[in-house]
Each structure stands twice: as structure tokens, then as C-alpha cells.
mmCIF file of C-alpha atoms in Angstrom:
data_model
loop_
_atom_site.group_PDB
_atom_site.id
_atom_site.type_symbol
_atom_site.label_atom_id
_atom_site.label_comp_id
_atom_site.label_asym_id
_atom_site.label_seq_id
_atom_site.Cartn_x
_atom_site.Cartn_y
_atom_site.Cartn_z
ATOM 1 C CA MET D 18 4.976 11.051 -15.625
ATOM 2 C CA ARG D 19 4.040 7.691 -17.212
ATOM 3 C CA TYR D 20 2.002 5.043 -15.758
ATOM 4 C CA ARG D 21 2.185 1.556 -16.781
ATOM 5 C CA VAL D 22 1.820 -2.220 -15.814
ATOM 6 C CA LEU D 23 5.323 -3.686 -14.643
ATOM 7 C CA GLU D 24 6.269 -7.166 -15.899
ATOM 8 C CA ALA D 25 7.810 -9.826 -13.841
ATOM 9 C CA GLU D 26 11.330 -9.817 -15.772
ATOM 10 C CA GLU D 27 11.764 -5.851 -15.052
ATOM 11 C CA ILE D 28 10.994 -6.197 -11.326
ATOM 12 C CA ASP D 29 14.394 -6.071 -9.958
ATOM 13 C CA ARG D 30 16.427 -4.171 -7.503
ATOM 14 C CA GLY D 31 17.757 -1.732 -9.884
ATOM 15 C CA LEU D 32 14.135 -0.551 -10.536
ATOM 16 C CA PHE D 33 14.071 1.092 -7.244
ATOM 17 C CA GLY D 34 17.445 2.879 -7.629
ATOM 18 C CA GLY D 35 15.906 6.455 -7.835
ATOM 19 C CA PHE D 36 12.941 5.621 -5.686
ATOM 20 C CA ILE D 37 13.059 7.139 -2.080
ATOM 21 C CA ARG D 38 11.088 5.048 0.397
ATOM 22 C CA ARG D 39 11.799 7.218 3.490
ATOM 23 C CA GLN D 40 8.888 8.646 5.654
ATOM 24 C CA LYS D 41 9.263 10.638 8.558
ATOM 25 C CA VAL D 42 6.728 9.613 10.931
ATOM 26 C CA THR D 43 5.594 11.827 14.191
ATOM 27 C CA GLU D 44 1.909 10.873 14.600
ATOM 28 C CA CYS D 45 -0.080 7.599 14.338
ATOM 29 C CA TRP D 46 -3.388 6.416 14.784
ATOM 30 C CA ARG D 47 -3.885 3.756 17.522
ATOM 31 C CA ARG D 48 -6.909 1.996 18.505
ATOM 32 C CA ASP D 49 -7.752 1.187 22.314
ATOM 33 C CA ARG D 50 -11.032 0.465 23.943
ATOM 34 C CA ASP D 51 -12.365 3.764 23.577
ATOM 35 C CA GLY D 52 -11.711 4.096 19.994
ATOM 36 C CA TRP D 53 -9.234 5.605 17.547
ATOM 37 C CA HIS D 54 -6.762 8.231 18.974
ATOM 38 C CA ILE D 55 -3.662 10.120 17.483
ATOM 39 C CA GLN D 56 -0.405 9.381 19.401
ATOM 40 C CA GLN D 57 3.044 10.643 19.293
ATOM 41 C CA ALA D 58 5.083 8.210 17.802
ATOM 42 C CA PRO D 59 8.036 9.614 16.031
ATOM 43 C CA PHE D 60 10.296 7.247 13.820
ATOM 44 C CA ILE D 61 11.712 7.294 10.187
ATOM 45 C CA ASP D 62 10.467 4.618 7.953
ATOM 46 C CA ASP D 63 12.665 3.094 5.554
ATOM 47 C CA TRP D 64 13.366 -0.149 3.943
ATOM 48 C CA THR D 65 16.557 -2.194 4.486
ATOM 49 C CA GLU D 66 18.333 -3.902 1.729
ATOM 50 C CA GLU D 67 16.644 -7.287 2.949
ATOM 51 C CA GLU D 68 13.270 -5.512 2.876
ATOM 52 C CA TYR D 69 14.087 -4.369 -0.803
ATOM 53 C CA GLN D 70 14.893 -8.151 -1.848
ATOM 54 C CA THR D 71 11.622 -9.235 0.057
ATOM 55 C CA LEU D 72 9.718 -6.458 -1.804
ATOM 56 C CA VAL D 73 11.172 -7.385 -5.279
ATOM 57 C CA ALA D 74 10.418 -11.216 -4.649
ATOM 58 C CA GLY D 75 6.837 -10.328 -3.563
ATOM 59 C CA LEU D 76 6.135 -8.280 -6.461
ATOM 60 C CA LYS D 77 7.295 -10.749 -9.055
ATOM 61 C CA ARG D 78 5.089 -13.379 -7.425
ATOM 62 C CA THR D 79 2.382 -11.000 -7.599
ATOM 63 C CA VAL D 80 2.881 -10.635 -11.397
ATOM 64 C CA GLN D 81 3.280 -14.148 -12.070
ATOM 65 C CA THR D 82 0.239 -15.303 -10.034
ATOM 66 C CA GLY D 83 -2.045 -12.839 -12.232
ATOM 67 C CA GLY D 84 -2.170 -9.820 -10.028
ATOM 68 C CA PHE D 85 -1.640 -6.169 -10.599
ATOM 69 C CA VAL D 86 1.693 -4.153 -10.354
ATOM 70 C CA TYR D 87 1.419 -0.678 -11.841
ATOM 71 C CA ALA D 88 3.889 2.097 -11.861
ATOM 72 C CA ALA D 89 4.399 5.691 -12.025
ATOM 73 C CA LEU D 90 8.017 6.393 -13.832
ATOM 74 C CA CYS D 91 9.502 9.723 -14.474
ATOM 75 C CA ASP D 92 11.809 9.712 -17.377
ATOM 76 C CA GLY D 93 12.107 5.984 -16.686
ATOM 77 C CA VAL D 94 12.848 5.973 -13.128
ATOM 78 C CA LEU D 95 10.249 4.572 -10.722
ATOM 79 C CA LYS D 96 8.576 7.348 -8.698
ATOM 80 C CA GLY D 97 5.391 4.829 -7.425
ATOM 81 C CA PHE D 98 3.799 1.672 -7.317
ATOM 82 C CA VAL D 99 0.774 0.015 -6.422
ATOM 83 C CA CYS D 100 0.200 -3.768 -5.994
ATOM 84 C CA VAL D 101 -3.176 -5.748 -5.944
ATOM 85 C CA GLU D 102 -3.062 -9.326 -5.132
ATOM 86 C CA PRO D 103 -4.992 -11.914 -7.277
ATOM 87 C CA LEU D 104 -7.132 -14.011 -4.998
ATOM 88 C CA LEU D 105 -10.404 -12.822 -3.710
ATOM 89 C CA PHE D 106 -10.959 -13.136 0.146
ATOM 90 C CA GLY D 107 -13.261 -11.953 2.842
ATOM 91 C CA GLY D 108 -16.674 -13.926 1.884
ATOM 92 C CA SER D 109 -19.284 -11.805 0.914
ATOM 93 C CA GLN D 110 -16.802 -8.633 1.069
ATOM 94 C CA ARG D 111 -15.033 -10.160 -2.089
ATOM 95 C CA TYR D 112 -11.966 -8.175 -1.218
ATOM 96 C CA LEU D 113 -8.790 -7.868 -3.278
ATOM 97 C CA ASP D 114 -5.633 -6.827 -1.170
ATOM 98 C CA LEU D 115 -4.232 -3.858 -2.128
ATOM 99 C CA SER D 116 -0.719 -4.902 -0.511
ATOM 100 C CA GLN D 117 1.677 -2.229 -1.694
ATOM 101 C CA LEU D 118 1.171 1.463 -2.379
ATOM 102 C CA TYR D 119 4.288 3.637 -2.175
ATOM 103 C CA VAL D 120 5.379 7.208 -3.556
ATOM 104 C CA SER D 121 9.063 8.238 -3.575
ATOM 105 C CA GLU D 122 9.649 10.871 -1.102
ATOM 106 C CA ASP D 123 10.623 13.358 -3.769
ATOM 107 C CA ARG D 124 7.155 13.193 -5.528
ATOM 108 C CA ARG D 125 4.788 12.853 -2.687
ATOM 109 C CA GLY D 126 1.720 15.541 -2.863
ATOM 110 C CA GLN D 127 1.580 15.356 -6.602
ATOM 111 C CA GLY D 128 -1.310 13.261 -7.316
ATOM 112 C CA LEU D 129 0.839 9.994 -7.715
ATOM 113 C CA GLY D 130 -0.812 8.042 -5.202
ATOM 114 C CA LYS D 131 -4.342 9.039 -6.148
ATOM 115 C CA ALA D 132 -3.578 7.837 -9.740
ATOM 116 C CA LEU D 133 -2.274 4.798 -8.756
ATOM 117 C CA PHE D 134 -5.175 4.132 -6.069
ATOM 118 C CA LEU D 135 -7.571 4.867 -8.794
ATOM 119 C CA ALA D 136 -5.919 2.395 -11.141
ATOM 120 C CA ALA D 137 -5.898 -0.286 -8.550
ATOM 121 C CA LYS D 138 -9.718 0.167 -7.829
ATOM 122 C CA GLU D 139 -10.350 -0.096 -11.539
ATOM 123 C CA TRP D 140 -8.159 -3.144 -11.890
ATOM 124 C CA ALA D 141 -9.644 -4.924 -9.058
ATOM 125 C CA GLY D 142 -13.269 -4.114 -10.394
ATOM 126 C CA LYS D 143 -12.636 -5.987 -13.569
ATOM 127 C CA GLN D 144 -11.508 -8.765 -11.846
ATOM 128 C CA GLY D 145 -14.955 -9.210 -9.713
ATOM 129 C CA ALA D 146 -13.826 -7.192 -6.418
ATOM 130 C CA GLY D 147 -16.136 -5.671 -4.320
ATOM 131 C CA LYS D 148 -13.704 -3.858 -2.420
ATOM 132 C CA LEU D 149 -10.280 -3.225 -2.268
ATOM 133 C CA TYR D 150 -8.545 -4.273 1.508
ATOM 134 C CA ILE D 151 -5.661 -2.168 2.319
ATOM 135 C CA SER D 152 -3.729 -3.093 5.576
ATOM 136 C CA ALA D 153 -2.297 0.638 5.740
ATOM 137 C CA HIS D 154 0.386 2.254 7.791
ATOM 138 C CA SER D 155 -1.048 4.061 10.803
ATOM 139 C CA ALA D 156 0.923 7.362 10.074
ATOM 140 C CA VAL D 157 -1.505 10.766 10.128
ATOM 141 C CA GLU D 158 -0.397 11.288 6.715
ATOM 142 C CA SER D 159 -1.086 7.922 5.177
ATOM 143 C CA GLN D 160 -4.497 7.712 6.852
ATOM 144 C CA ALA D 161 -5.525 10.905 5.483
ATOM 145 C CA PHE D 162 -4.580 9.886 2.099
ATOM 146 C CA TYR D 163 -6.592 6.533 2.169
ATOM 147 C CA ARG D 164 -9.423 8.493 3.904
ATOM 148 C CA ALA D 165 -9.572 11.243 0.875
ATOM 149 C CA MET D 166 -9.852 7.995 -1.235
ATOM 150 C CA GLY D 167 -12.955 6.837 0.342
ATOM 151 C CA CYS D 168 -11.531 4.309 2.429
ATOM 152 C CA VAL D 169 -13.220 3.173 5.692
ATOM 153 C CA GLU D 170 -12.338 0.990 8.397
ATOM 154 C CA ALA D 171 -12.600 -2.696 7.151
ATOM 155 C CA GLN D 172 -15.789 -4.450 7.989
ATOM 156 C CA VAL D 173 -14.031 -7.732 8.379
ATOM 157 C CA TYR D 174 -10.553 -7.693 9.511
ATOM 158 C CA SER D 175 -7.877 -10.184 7.907
ATOM 159 C CA ARG D 176 -6.107 -11.952 10.452
ATOM 160 C CA ARG D 177 -2.825 -12.605 8.543
ATOM 161 C CA HIS D 178 -2.875 -8.830 8.260
ATOM 162 C CA VAL D 179 -3.397 -8.005 12.005
ATOM 163 C CA GLU D 180 -0.833 -10.434 12.806
ATOM 164 C CA LYS D 181 1.591 -9.248 10.844
ATOM 165 C CA GLU D 182 1.348 -5.497 11.310
ATOM 166 C CA PRO D 183 -0.399 -4.839 14.572
ATOM 167 C CA TYR D 184 -0.488 -1.300 14.254
ATOM 168 C CA ASP D 185 -1.691 -1.097 11.006
ATOM 169 C CA CYS D 186 -5.113 0.233 10.177
ATOM 170 C CA GLN D 187 -7.429 -2.253 8.751
ATOM 171 C CA LEU D 188 -9.322 -0.609 5.692
ATOM 172 C CA GLU D 189 -11.702 -1.384 2.757
ATOM 173 C CA CYS D 190 -12.553 0.866 -0.221
ATOM 174 C CA GLU D 191 -15.630 0.015 -2.524
ATOM 175 C CA VAL D 192 -14.407 -0.511 -5.980
#
């Protein structure tokens, strides 16, 4: 596996030709007035062609505005990536937004996610961040990964993230 920063000009739809987004979800964390609970919520998460186009445009924009897009490649084929936006927010929390972290279905459980996450933390620290902010998928497996990386519930919620993905768990991780 080779890890490296991606440049804007190499980010296009073809980059994702060997990437398998598919995630079979059976249980998710949900919050109610009594706290957090695991609930049955079966579905298959995958990206449509339109979502791939939106992803590509967003990743390019992140690079062009000074953010961080870092990839895991196997024989030149993208198998994982992480994206951190360049602008601090959250006042004294000094958050940087870890907006994307995905590992191809055929490479999950092999340490790619951890390597990508640690690279994002290192980059964020060099940018003066105090913490990474993560609006993370509520699937039990996704949450287990982030908790293993040291993430906890965010002290300050990003309204933009909550409105965009109301079922996501809002997390933070000190850098």
C-alpha cells in the first residue's frame, strides 16, 4: 500500500474506478432524550453517479483551497482516502473538519482507515487545529472505528453538519 497526498488535477471520476464504496449497514446509533442507543436500521450505503461527481468536485475544491486530501493506493488503484477542510471553526475548540474518510469495501479491516486518520490528525495539528471535527456515519462499525481512534462526542455541534446529516454522530478528536 502506498500513501500520498493527492493533487487537484489527478482527482477525477476515473480515480474511483477500483474503489468500492458499498457498506451493508444493519445497526446504527441513534440519540433520543434518554441518550444514545443502538437501533436496527438495515440498508445498503453506496454512491450514485451524481454523488461521485459531487465528491470529485468537493475533493478538488478542498485541495484548491489549501485543504488535505490523502490517499491509500494499491498498485495505483485508490483503496482509501481522507479529506480535511482548511478552515478552522468552533471558536476555542479550533476544529478542522475531517469531511471524508472512506476505505474500499475490499480493503476494510486492514489498517488503511487508521493510517489515513492518523495522517489527517498530523496534518491538522500542523495547521494549528486543536481538534478534528467529524460528522460520522452512525453505523455501529463506523462508530467503533472512530471510538478506537480516540474520538468522543463533540463538545460543540456544527449546525451545518447536523442539518445536512441529522443521523450522523458529531465527534471530535484532539490532535
